[in-house]
Amino acid sequence: INLMEEKVEIEIHYAAEEFSWYAVGFSDRGDAKPADYCILWIDWHRSVNFH
């Protein structure tokens, strides 16, 4: 956390099984909602997708 630049850097390591997914949420107060979510999944082409 860099308070001067108002920046947060996060690193996530994810060992996935085929056709699985993982979600990470961010909120101002640490609540599950309302929050912004990032979703990572492996599709049937074995490509990693991040939205």
Coordinates of C-alpha atoms in Angstrom, one line a residue:
I1 CA 0.0 0.0 0.0
N2 CA 1.4 3.4 -1.0
L3 CA -0.6 6.0 0.8
M4 CA 1.2 8.9 -0.9
E5 CA 0.3 7.8 -4.4
E6 CA -3.0 6.3 -3.3
K7 CA -2.0 3.0 -4.9
V8 CA -2.4 -0.7 -3.9
E9 CA -0.5 -3.5 -5.6
I10 CA -1.8 -7.0 -5.3
E11 CA -0.3 -10.3 -6.5
I12 CA -2.4 -13.4 -6.7
H13 CA -1.1 -17.0 -7.4
Y14 CA -3.8 -19.3 -8.6
A15 CA -3.3 -23.1 -9.4
A16 CA -6.5 -24.0 -11.3
E17 CA -8.1 -27.2 -12.3
E18 CA -9.6 -27.4 -15.8
F19 CA -12.9 -25.4 -16.2
S20 CA -12.5 -23.8 -12.8
W21 CA -12.7 -20.1 -11.8
Y22 CA -11.6 -17.7 -9.0
A23 CA -13.0 -14.3 -8.0
V24 CA -11.5 -11.5 -6.0
G25 CA -13.6 -8.6 -4.7
F26 CA -12.7 -5.1 -3.6
S27 CA -14.8 -2.7 -1.6
D28 CA -14.2 0.5 0.3
R29 CA -15.3 -1.0 3.6
G30 CA -14.4 -4.6 3.2
D31 CA -18.0 -5.8 2.7
A32 CA -19.0 -8.4 0.2
K33 CA -21.4 -6.0 -1.5
P34 CA -21.3 -3.4 -2.9
A35 CA -17.9 -4.4 -4.3
D36 CA -16.0 -4.6 -7.6
Y37 CA -15.0 -8.1 -8.6
C38 CA -12.3 -9.5 -10.8
I39 CA -12.9 -13.0 -12.2
L40 CA -10.2 -15.4 -13.5
W41 CA -11.1 -18.6 -15.3
I42 CA -9.8 -21.2 -17.7
D43 CA -12.0 -21.9 -20.8
W44 CA -12.3 -25.0 -22.9
H45 CA -9.4 -23.8 -25.1
R46 CA -7.3 -23.9 -21.9
S47 CA -6.9 -20.1 -22.2
V48 CA -6.8 -18.0 -19.1
N49 CA -9.4 -15.2 -19.0
F50 CA -9.4 -12.2 -16.6
H51 CA -12.3 -9.8 -16.3

